[in-house]
Short mmCIF file of C-alpha atoms in Angstrom, two decimals:
data_model
loop_
_atom_site.label_atom_id
_atom_site.label_comp_id
_atom_site.label_asym_id
_atom_site.label_seq_id
_atom_site.Cartn_x
_atom_site.Cartn_y
_atom_site.Cartn_z
CA UNK A 250 -15.44 20.71 -21.50
CA UNK A 251 -14.76 19.73 -17.85
CA UNK A 252 -17.73 17.89 -18.17
CA UNK A 253 -17.23 15.95 -20.45
CA UNK A 254 -13.60 15.32 -18.68
CA UNK A 255 -15.30 14.26 -16.06
CA UNK A 256 -17.35 11.79 -18.10
CA UNK A 257 -14.41 10.97 -19.44
CA UNK A 258 -12.52 10.29 -16.94
CA UNK A 259 -15.79 8.41 -14.41
CA UNK A 260 -15.76 5.91 -17.61
CA UNK A 261 -11.86 5.36 -17.08
CA UNK A 262 -11.93 4.65 -14.11
CA UNK A 263 -14.93 2.31 -14.01
CA UNK A 264 -13.13 0.17 -16.35
CA UNK A 265 -9.81 0.21 -13.79
CA UNK A 266 -12.35 -0.97 -11.28
CA UNK A 267 -13.47 -4.22 -13.91
CA UNK A 268 -9.69 -4.51 -14.44
CA UNK A 269 -9.14 -5.06 -11.00
CA UNK A 270 -11.81 -7.05 -10.16
CA UNK A 271 -10.96 -8.97 -12.97
CA UNK A 272 -6.93 -9.42 -11.57
CA UNK A 273 -7.90 -10.19 -8.28
CA UNK A 274 -10.84 -13.44 -9.63
CA UNK A 275 -7.95 -14.49 -11.73
CA UNK A 276 -5.34 -14.20 -8.54
CA UNK A 277 -8.53 -16.75 -6.55
CA UNK A 278 -8.04 -19.21 -9.55
CA UNK A 279 -4.05 -19.60 -9.43
CA UNK A 280 -4.12 -17.00 -12.88
CA UNK A 281 -1.44 -15.25 -11.59
CA UNK A 282 0.57 -14.33 -15.33
CA UNK A 283 -3.25 -12.72 -16.14
CA UNK A 284 -3.49 -11.25 -12.69
CA UNK A 285 -0.59 -9.31 -12.70
CA UNK A 286 -1.56 -8.10 -16.47
CA UNK A 287 -5.69 -6.98 -15.15
CA UNK A 288 -3.43 -5.40 -12.24
CA UNK A 289 -1.48 -3.47 -14.75
CA UNK A 290 -4.08 -1.78 -16.63
CA UNK A 291 -6.45 -1.29 -13.15
CA UNK A 292 -3.50 1.03 -12.10
CA UNK A 293 -3.34 2.28 -16.32
CA UNK A 294 -6.94 2.99 -16.76
CA UNK A 295 -6.46 4.97 -12.81
CA UNK A 296 -4.02 7.05 -14.14
CA UNK A 297 -5.20 7.52 -17.67
CA UNK A 298 -8.60 8.51 -15.88
CA UNK A 299 -5.68 11.38 -13.28
CA UNK A 300 -4.81 12.63 -15.68
CA UNK A 301 -7.47 13.68 -18.34
CA UNK A 302 -8.48 16.01 -15.43
CA UNK A 303 -5.67 17.93 -15.45
CA UNK A 304 -5.84 18.02 -18.94
CA UNK A 305 -2.89 15.77 -19.82
CA UNK A 306 -4.26 12.75 -22.00
CA UNK A 307 -0.78 10.38 -23.92
CA UNK A 308 -3.54 10.06 -26.88
CA UNK A 309 -3.42 13.67 -27.79
CA UNK A 310 0.14 13.61 -27.70
CA UNK A 311 1.33 15.30 -31.33
CA UNK A 312 4.28 14.19 -32.68
#
């Protein structure tokens, strides 16, 4: 299970890096709203990665 958590965290961190790169590219061409959106998702995926390693995943909440 721990290996799969690390793999999932790694995947999410890669998604965060992709979003950050997109945010930088959008900022360079003056697409400020899109850059802000991509920045938000970079942080979102980073936090999901970190939280997943601690055993917390918002998609697993039962309600």
